Amino acid sequence: MIKRKIAYLFSLLVMLTAVSGLAAAQQPVDPRQINRLTQEIRALGPKVDPNEAQRAARIAYEYTAQLAQEYQITDPPIVHNTKVNFGLKPRGLCWHWAHDIEARLMKENFQTLDLHRAVATPSSPFRLEHSTAIVSLRGDTIFQGIVLDPWRKGGELTWVRTGSDRRYTWRPRDEVLLEKRQQKQSLGHPRAHVRVD
């Protein structure tokens, strides 16, 4: 029975790959895109250092392109996720992107910007939990920041003000993890452990 399910899932994966085709080859980063994100980061507040805004925007775009190559992105996100879960691709789940983008940006030791992690929990049975990194003015929360989401379009950086994101409702990652731990404990799991992604 389990072997049949695995065979079915694998054939479904092959079919999805055939139908989806290959994702567009990674294009060089367009300086105009970096400039637009730079301006949006600067608009977070008058205390944002313009050089930090430009550096954060450039790194967000360039590192997204680098990770897309490292993760071997050739498919839409859901197909790629399936391949990662089957061990056919190394990385590329949304939390991989969020973790890696946040870790890279944190190396910059920004003085006027903060970095956050956020999770959008499913709003229906057909939606998946989604993770992202967010940049904000130093001292602000995720709700005043800008979502940096390379997963959504399979290796193409999507950015949007947190409150303007029509696709996801973001919550602080630590809040979601605490809630999950409490749910597990209430179900009788005294040593409830929630994976921290």
Coordinates of N, CA and C in Angstrom, one line a residue:
M1 N 0.8 -1.2 0.0 CA 0.0 0.0 0.0 C 0.9 1.3 0.0
I2 N 1.9 1.3 0.9 CA 2.8 2.5 0.9 C 3.6 2.6 -0.4
K3 N 4.0 1.5 -0.9 CA 4.8 1.5 -2.2 C 3.9 2.1 -3.3
R4 N 2.6 1.7 -3.3 CA 1.7 2.2 -4.3 C 1.5 3.7 -4.2
K5 N 1.4 4.2 -3.0 CA 1.3 5.6 -2.7 C 2.5 6.4 -3.2
I6 N 3.7 5.8 -2.9 CA 4.9 6.5 -3.3 C 5.0 6.5 -4.8
A7 N 4.7 5.4 -5.4 CA 4.7 5.3 -6.9 C 3.8 6.3 -7.5
Y8 N 2.6 6.4 -6.9 CA 1.6 7.4 -7.4 C 2.1 8.8 -7.3
L9 N 2.7 9.2 -6.1 CA 3.2 10.5 -5.9 C 4.4 10.8 -6.8
F10 N 5.2 9.8 -7.1 CA 6.3 10.0 -8.0 C 5.8 10.2 -9.4
S11 N 4.8 9.5 -9.8 CA 4.3 9.7 -11.2 C 3.6 11.0 -11.3
L12 N 3.0 11.5 -10.2 CA 2.3 12.8 -10.2 C 3.4 13.9 -10.3
L13 N 4.5 13.7 -9.6 CA 5.6 14.6 -9.7 C 6.2 14.7 -11.2
V14 N 6.3 13.6 -11.8 CA 6.8 13.5 -13.2 C 5.8 14.2 -14.1
M15 N 4.6 14.0 -13.9 CA 3.5 14.6 -14.7 C 3.5 16.2 -14.5
L16 N 3.6 16.6 -13.2 CA 3.7 18.0 -13.0 C 4.9 18.7 -13.6
T17 N 6.0 18.0 -13.6 CA 7.2 18.6 -14.2 C 7.0 18.7 -15.7
A18 N 6.5 17.7 -16.3 CA 6.3 17.7 -17.7 C 5.3 18.8 -18.1
V19 N 4.3 19.0 -17.4 CA 3.3 20.0 -17.7 C 3.8 21.4 -17.4
S20 N 4.6 21.6 -16.4 CA 5.0 22.9 -16.0 C 6.1 23.4 -16.9
G21 N 6.9 22.4 -17.4 CA 8.1 22.9 -18.2 C 9.1 23.5 -17.3
L22 N 10.2 23.9 -17.9 CA 11.3 24.5 -17.1 C 11.0 26.0 -16.9
A23 N 11.4 26.4 -15.7 CA 11.2 27.8 -15.4 C 12.1 28.6 -16.3
A24 N 11.8 29.9 -16.4 CA 12.7 30.7 -17.3 C 14.1 30.8 -16.7
A25 N 15.0 30.8 -17.6 CA 16.4 30.9 -17.1 C 16.6 32.2 -16.3
Q26 N 17.5 32.1 -15.3 CA 17.7 33.2 -14.5 C 18.3 34.4 -15.3
Q27 N 17.6 35.5 -15.2 CA 18.0 36.7 -15.9 C 19.0 37.5 -15.0
P28 N 19.9 38.3 -15.6 CA 20.7 39.2 -14.8 C 19.8 40.2 -14.0
V29 N 20.2 40.6 -12.8 CA 19.4 41.5 -12.0 C 19.3 42.8 -12.7
D30 N 18.1 43.3 -12.8 CA 17.9 44.6 -13.4 C 18.1 45.7 -12.4
P31 N 19.1 46.7 -12.7 CA 19.3 47.7 -11.7 C 18.1 48.6 -11.4
R32 N 17.1 48.6 -12.3 CA 15.9 49.4 -12.0 C 15.1 48.7 -10.9
Q33 N 15.1 47.4 -10.8 CA 14.4 46.7 -9.8 C 15.1 47.0 -8.4
I34 N 16.4 47.0 -8.4 CA 17.2 47.3 -7.2 C 16.8 48.7 -6.8
N35 N 16.8 49.6 -7.7 CA 16.5 51.0 -7.4 C 15.1 51.2 -6.8
R36 N 14.1 50.4 -7.3 CA 12.7 50.5 -6.8 C 12.7 50.0 -5.4
L37 N 13.3 48.9 -5.1 CA 13.3 48.3 -3.8 C 14.1 49.2 -2.8
T38 N 15.2 49.8 -3.3 CA 15.9 50.8 -2.5 C 15.0 51.9 -2.1
Q39 N 14.3 52.5 -3.0 CA 13.4 53.6 -2.7 C 12.3 53.2 -1.7
E40 N 11.8 52.0 -1.8 CA 10.8 51.5 -0.9 C 11.4 51.3 0.5
I41 N 12.6 50.8 0.6 CA 13.2 50.6 1.9 C 13.5 52.0 2.5
R42 N 13.9 52.9 1.7 CA 14.2 54.3 2.2 C 12.9 54.9 2.7
A43 N 11.8 54.6 2.1 CA 10.5 55.1 2.5 C 9.9 54.5 3.8
L44 N 10.7 53.6 4.4 CA 10.3 53.0 5.7 C 10.4 54.1 6.8
G45 N 11.2 55.1 6.5 CA 11.3 56.2 7.5 C 12.5 57.0 7.3
P46 N 12.5 58.3 7.8 CA 13.6 59.2 7.5 C 14.9 58.8 8.2
K47 N 14.8 57.8 9.1 CA 16.1 57.4 9.8 C 16.8 56.3 9.0
V48 N 16.2 55.8 7.9 CA 16.9 54.7 7.2 C 18.1 55.3 6.5
D49 N 19.2 54.7 6.7 CA 20.4 55.2 6.0 C 20.3 54.8 4.5
P50 N 20.4 55.8 3.6 CA 20.3 55.5 2.1 C 21.3 54.4 1.6
N51 N 22.5 54.4 2.2 CA 23.5 53.4 1.7 C 23.0 52.0 2.2
E52 N 22.5 51.9 3.4 CA 22.0 50.6 3.9 C 20.8 50.2 3.1
A53 N 19.9 51.1 2.7 CA 18.8 50.7 1.9 C 19.2 50.2 0.6
Q54 N 20.2 50.8 -0.1 CA 20.7 50.4 -1.4 C 21.4 49.0 -1.3
R55 N 22.2 48.9 -0.2 CA 22.9 47.6 0.0 C 21.9 46.5 0.2
A56 N 20.9 46.7 1.1 CA 19.9 45.6 1.4 C 19.2 45.2 0.1
A57 N 18.8 46.2 -0.7 CA 18.1 45.9 -1.9 C 18.9 45.1 -2.9
R58 N 20.2 45.6 -3.1 CA 21.1 44.9 -4.0 C 21.3 43.4 -3.6
I59 N 21.6 43.3 -2.3 CA 21.9 41.9 -1.8 C 20.6 41.0 -1.9
A60 N 19.4 41.6 -1.6 CA 18.2 40.8 -1.7 C 18.0 40.3 -3.1
Y61 N 18.3 41.1 -4.1 CA 18.1 40.6 -5.5 C 19.3 39.7 -5.9
E62 N 20.5 40.1 -5.7 CA 21.6 39.3 -6.1 C 21.7 38.0 -5.4
Y63 N 21.4 37.9 -4.1 CA 21.5 36.7 -3.4 C 20.3 35.8 -3.8
T64 N 19.1 36.3 -4.1 CA 18.1 35.5 -4.6 C 18.5 34.8 -5.9
A65 N 19.2 35.5 -6.8 CA 19.6 34.9 -8.0 C 20.7 33.8 -7.7
Q66 N 21.5 34.1 -6.8 CA 22.6 33.1 -6.4 C 21.9 31.8 -5.8
L67 N 21.0 32.0 -4.9 CA 20.3 30.9 -4.3 C 19.5 30.1 -5.3
A68 N 18.9 30.7 -6.3 CA 18.1 30.0 -7.3 C 19.0 29.1 -8.1
Q69 N 20.3 29.4 -8.3 CA 21.2 28.5 -8.9 C 21.6 27.4 -8.0
E70 N 21.9 27.8 -6.7 CA 22.3 26.8 -5.8 C 21.2 25.7 -5.5
Y71 N 20.0 26.2 -5.4 CA 18.8 25.3 -5.2 C 18.4 24.6 -6.4
Q72 N 19.0 24.9 -7.6 CA 18.7 24.3 -8.8 C 17.2 24.5 -9.2
I73 N 16.7 25.7 -9.1 CA 15.3 26.0 -9.4 C 15.1 25.9 -10.9
T74 N 14.2 25.0 -11.3 CA 13.8 24.8 -12.7 C 12.3 24.7 -12.9
D75 N 11.6 24.7 -11.8 CA 10.2 24.5 -11.8 C 9.4 25.5 -10.9
P76 N 8.1 25.6 -11.0 CA 7.3 26.4 -10.1 C 7.5 25.9 -8.7
P77 N 7.3 26.8 -7.7 CA 7.5 26.5 -6.3 C 7.0 25.2 -5.8
I78 N 5.7 24.9 -6.1 CA 5.1 23.7 -5.5 C 5.8 22.4 -6.1
V79 N 6.1 22.4 -7.4 CA 6.8 21.3 -8.0 C 8.2 21.1 -7.4
H80 N 8.9 22.3 -7.2 CA 10.2 22.2 -6.6 C 10.1 21.7 -5.2
N81 N 9.2 22.2 -4.4 CA 9.0 21.7 -3.1 C 8.9 20.1 -3.0
T82 N 8.1 19.6 -4.0 CA 7.9 18.2 -4.0 C 9.2 17.5 -4.3
K83 N 10.0 18.0 -5.2 CA 11.3 17.5 -5.5 C 12.2 17.5 -4.3
V84 N 12.2 18.6 -3.6 CA 13.0 18.7 -2.4 C 12.6 17.6 -1.4
N85 N 11.3 17.5 -1.2 CA 10.8 16.5 -0.2 C 11.1 15.1 -0.6
F86 N 11.3 14.8 -1.9 CA 11.6 13.5 -2.4 C 13.1 13.3 -2.4
G87 N 13.9 14.4 -2.1 CA 15.3 14.3 -2.1 C 16.0 14.5 -3.5
L88 N 15.2 15.0 -4.4 CA 15.7 15.2 -5.8 C 16.3 16.5 -6.0
K89 N 16.1 17.5 -5.1 CA 16.7 18.8 -5.1 C 17.2 19.1 -3.7
P90 N 18.3 19.9 -3.6 CA 18.9 20.1 -2.3 C 18.1 20.9 -1.3
R91 N 17.6 22.1 -1.8 CA 17.0 23.0 -1.0 C 16.0 23.8 -1.8
G92 N 15.2 24.7 -1.2 CA 14.3 25.5 -2.0 C 12.9 25.6 -1.4
L93 N 12.7 25.0 -0.2 CA 11.4 25.2 0.5 C 11.4 26.7 0.9
C94 N 10.2 27.2 1.2 CA 10.1 28.6 1.5 C 10.9 29.0 2.7
W95 N 11.0 28.1 3.7 CA 11.8 28.4 4.9 C 13.3 28.4 4.6
H96 N 13.7 27.6 3.6 CA 15.1 27.7 3.2 C 15.4 29.1 2.7
W97 N 14.6 29.6 1.8 CA 14.8 30.9 1.3 C 14.8 31.9 2.4
A98 N 13.8 31.9 3.3 CA 13.6 32.9 4.3 C 14.9 32.9 5.2
H99 N 15.3 31.7 5.6 CA 16.5 31.5 6.5 C 17.7 32.1 5.8
D100 N 17.9 31.7 4.6 CA 19.2 32.0 3.9 C 19.2 33.5 3.6
I101 N 18.1 34.1 3.1 CA 18.1 35.6 2.8 C 18.3 36.3 4.1
E102 N 17.6 35.9 5.2 CA 17.8 36.7 6.5 C 19.3 36.5 7.0
A103 N 19.8 35.3 6.9 CA 21.2 35.1 7.4 C 22.2 36.0 6.6
R104 N 22.0 36.0 5.3 CA 22.9 36.8 4.4 C 22.8 38.3 4.8
L105 N 21.6 38.8 4.9 CA 21.4 40.2 5.2 C 21.9 40.6 6.6
M106 N 21.8 39.6 7.5 CA 22.2 39.9 8.9 C 23.8 40.1 9.0
K107 N 24.5 39.5 8.0 CA 25.9 39.7 8.0 C 26.3 41.2 7.7
E108 N 25.4 42.0 7.3 CA 25.7 43.4 7.0 C 25.7 44.3 8.2
N109 N 25.2 43.8 9.3 CA 25.1 44.5 10.6 C 24.5 45.9 10.4
F110 N 23.4 45.9 9.8 CA 22.7 47.2 9.5 C 22.4 47.9 10.8
Q111 N 22.6 49.2 10.8 CA 22.3 50.1 12.0 C 21.0 50.7 12.0
T112 N 20.4 50.9 10.8 CA 19.1 51.5 10.7 C 18.0 50.6 10.2
L113 N 18.3 49.3 10.0 CA 17.3 48.4 9.5 C 17.3 47.2 10.4
D114 N 16.1 46.6 10.6 CA 16.0 45.3 11.3 C 15.5 44.2 10.3
L115 N 15.8 43.0 10.7 CA 15.4 41.8 9.9 C 14.5 41.0 10.8
H116 N 13.5 40.4 10.2 CA 12.5 39.6 10.9 C 12.2 38.3 10.1
R117 N 11.6 37.4 10.8 CA 11.1 36.2 10.1 C 9.6 36.2 10.4
A118 N 8.8 35.8 9.4 CA 7.4 35.8 9.5 C 6.8 34.5 8.9
V119 N 5.6 34.1 9.4 CA 4.9 32.9 8.9 C 3.5 33.3 8.5
A120 N 3.0 32.8 7.4 CA 1.6 33.0 7.1 C 1.0 31.6 7.2
T121 N 0.1 31.4 8.2 CA -0.5 30.1 8.4 C -1.7 30.0 7.4
P122 N -2.0 28.7 7.1 CA -3.0 28.5 6.0 C -4.4 29.0 6.4
S123 N -5.0 29.7 5.5 CA -6.3 30.2 5.7 C -7.4 29.3 5.2
S124 N -7.0 28.2 4.5 CA -7.9 27.2 4.0 C -7.2 25.9 3.9
P125 N -7.9 24.8 3.7 CA -7.2 23.5 3.6 C -6.3 23.4 2.4
F126 N -6.5 24.3 1.4 CA -5.7 24.2 0.2 C -4.5 25.1 0.2
R127 N -4.3 25.9 1.2 CA -3.2 26.7 1.3 C -2.1 26.1 2.2
L128 N -0.9 26.4 2.0 CA 0.2 25.8 2.8 C 0.8 26.9 3.7
E129 N 1.4 26.5 4.7 CA 2.1 27.5 5.6 C 3.3 28.0 4.8
H130 N 3.5 29.3 5.0 CA 4.6 29.9 4.2 C 5.5 30.8 5.1
S131 N 6.8 30.8 4.8 CA 7.7 31.6 5.6 C 8.4 32.6 4.7
T132 N 8.8 33.7 5.4 CA 9.5 34.7 4.6 C 10.4 35.5 5.6
A133 N 11.2 36.4 5.0 CA 12.0 37.4 5.7 C 11.4 38.7 5.4
I134 N 11.6 39.6 6.4 CA 11.0 41.0 6.3 C 12.1 41.9 6.8
V135 N 12.2 43.0 6.1 CA 13.1 44.1 6.5 C 12.2 45.3 6.9
S136 N 12.7 45.9 8.0 CA 11.9 47.1 8.6 C 12.9 48.1 9.0
L137 N 12.4 49.3 9.3 CA 13.1 50.3 10.0 C 13.5 49.8 11.4
R138 N 14.7 50.1 11.8 CA 15.1 49.6 13.2 C 14.1 50.0 14.2
G139 N 13.7 49.0 15.0 CA 12.7 49.2 16.1 C 11.3 48.9 15.7
D140 N 11.0 48.8 14.4 CA 9.6 48.5 13.9 C 9.4 47.0 13.9
T141 N 8.1 46.7 13.8 CA 7.8 45.2 13.8 C 7.6 44.8 12.3
I142 N 7.3 43.5 12.1 CA 7.0 43.0 10.8 C 5.9 43.8 10.1
F143 N 5.0 44.3 10.8 CA 3.8 44.9 10.2 C 4.1 46.3 9.6
Q144 N 5.3 46.9 9.9 CA 5.7 48.1 9.2 C 6.8 47.9 8.2
G145 N 7.1 46.6 7.9 CA 8.2 46.3 7.0 C 7.8 45.9 5.6
I146 N 8.8 45.3 4.9 CA 8.7 44.9 3.6 C 9.0 43.4 3.5
V147 N 8.1 42.6 2.9 CA 8.3 41.2 2.7 C 9.3 41.0 1.6
L148 N 10.3 40.2 1.9 CA 11.3 39.8 0.8 C 11.0 38.3 0.6
D149 N 10.4 38.0 -0.5 CA 9.9 36.6 -0.8 C 10.4 36.0 -2.1
P150 N 11.5 35.3 -2.1 CA 12.0 34.7 -3.3 C 11.3 33.4 -3.7
W151 N 10.6 32.8 -2.8 CA 10.0 31.5 -3.1 C 8.7 31.7 -3.9
R152 N 8.0 32.7 -3.7 CA 6.6 32.9 -4.3 C 6.6 32.7 -5.8
K153 N 7.7 33.2 -6.5 CA 7.7 33.1 -8.0 C 8.9 32.3 -8.4
G154 N 9.3 31.3 -7.6 CA 10.3 30.3 -7.9 C 11.7 31.0 -8.2
G155 N 12.2 31.7 -7.3 CA 13.6 32.3 -7.5 C 13.6 33.7 -8.1
E156 N 12.4 34.3 -8.2 CA 12.3 35.7 -8.6 C 11.8 36.5 -7.4
L157 N 12.6 37.5 -6.9 CA 12.3 38.2 -5.7 C 10.9 38.9 -5.8
T158 N 10.0 38.6 -4.9 CA 8.8 39.4 -4.8 C 8.9 40.2 -3.5
W159 N 8.6 41.5 -3.6 CA 8.6 42.3 -2.3 C 7.4 43.2 -2.3
V160 N 6.9 43.3 -1.1 CA 5.6 44.1 -0.9 C 5.6 44.5 0.5
R161 N 5.0 45.6 0.8 CA 4.8 46.0 2.2 C 3.9 45.0 2.9
T162 N 4.3 44.6 4.1 CA 3.6 43.5 4.8 C 2.1 43.7 4.8
G163 N 1.6 44.9 5.1 CA 0.2 45.1 5.2 C -0.5 45.2 3.9
S164 N 0.2 45.3 2.8 CA -0.4 45.3 1.5 C -0.3 44.0 0.7
D165 N 0.2 43.0 1.4 CA 0.3 41.7 0.8 C -1.0 41.0 0.7
R166 N -1.6 40.9 -0.5 CA -2.9 40.4 -0.7 C -2.9 38.9 -0.7
R167 N -1.8 38.3 -0.8 CA -1.7 36.8 -0.9 C -1.6 36.1 0.4
Y168 N -0.9 36.8 1.4 CA -0.6 36.2 2.7 C -0.8 37.2 3.8
T169 N -1.3 36.6 4.9 CA -1.4 37.4 6.2 C -0.3 37.0 7.1
W170 N 0.7 37.8 7.3 CA 1.9 37.5 8.0 C 1.8 37.7 9.5
R171 N 2.4 36.8 10.2 CA 2.5 36.9 11.7 C 4.0 36.6 12.1
P172 N 4.4 37.2 13.2 CA 5.8 37.0 13.7 C 6.0 35.4 13.9
R173 N 7.1 35.0 13.4 CA 7.5 33.6 13.4 C 7.5 33.0 14.8
D174 N 8.0 33.7 15.8 CA 8.1 33.3 17.2 C 6.7 33.1 17.7
E175 N 5.8 33.9 17.4 CA 4.4 33.8 17.8 C 3.7 32.5 17.3
V176 N 4.0 32.2 16.0 CA 3.4 31.0 15.4 C 4.0 29.8 16.0
L177 N 5.3 29.8 16.3 CA 6.0 28.6 16.9 C 5.5 28.4 18.3
L178 N 5.3 29.4 19.1 CA 4.8 29.3 20.4 C 3.4 28.7 20.4
E179 N 2.6 29.2 19.5 CA 1.2 28.7 19.3 C 1.2 27.2 19.0
K180 N 2.1 26.8 18.1 CA 2.2 25.4 17.8 C 2.6 24.5 18.9
R181 N 3.6 25.0 19.7 CA 4.0 24.3 20.9 C 2.9 24.1 21.9
Q182 N 2.1 25.2 22.1 CA 1.0 25.1 23.0 C -0.1 24.1 22.5
Q183 N -0.3 24.1 21.3 CA -1.3 23.2 20.7 C -0.9 21.7 20.9
K184 N 0.4 21.5 20.7 CA 0.9 20.1 20.9 C 0.8 19.7 22.4
Q185 N 1.2 20.6 23.2 CA 1.1 20.3 24.7 C -0.3 20.1 25.1
S186 N -1.3 20.8 24.5 CA -2.7 20.6 24.9 C -3.2 19.3 24.4
L187 N -2.5 18.7 23.4 CA -2.9 17.4 22.9 C -2.2 16.3 23.7
G188 N -1.5 16.6 24.7 CA -0.9 15.6 25.5 C 0.5 15.3 25.2
H189 N 1.2 16.1 24.4 CA 2.6 15.9 24.1 C 3.4 16.7 25.1
P190 N 3.8 16.2 26.3 CA 4.5 16.9 27.3 C 5.8 17.6 26.8
R191 N 6.5 16.9 25.9 CA 7.7 17.4 25.4 C 7.6 17.9 24.0
A192 N 6.5 18.6 23.8 CA 6.2 19.1 22.4 C 7.4 19.9 21.8
H193 N 7.9 19.4 20.7 CA 8.9 20.1 20.0 C 8.4 20.5 18.6
V194 N 8.6 21.8 18.4 CA 8.2 22.3 17.0 C 9.5 22.7 16.3
R195 N 9.6 22.2 15.1 CA 10.8 22.5 14.3 C 10.9 24.0 14.1
V196 N 12.1 24.5 14.4 CA 12.3 25.9 14.2 C 12.9 26.1 12.9
D197 N 12.2 26.6 11.9 CA 12.7 26.9 10.6 C 12.8 28.3 10.3

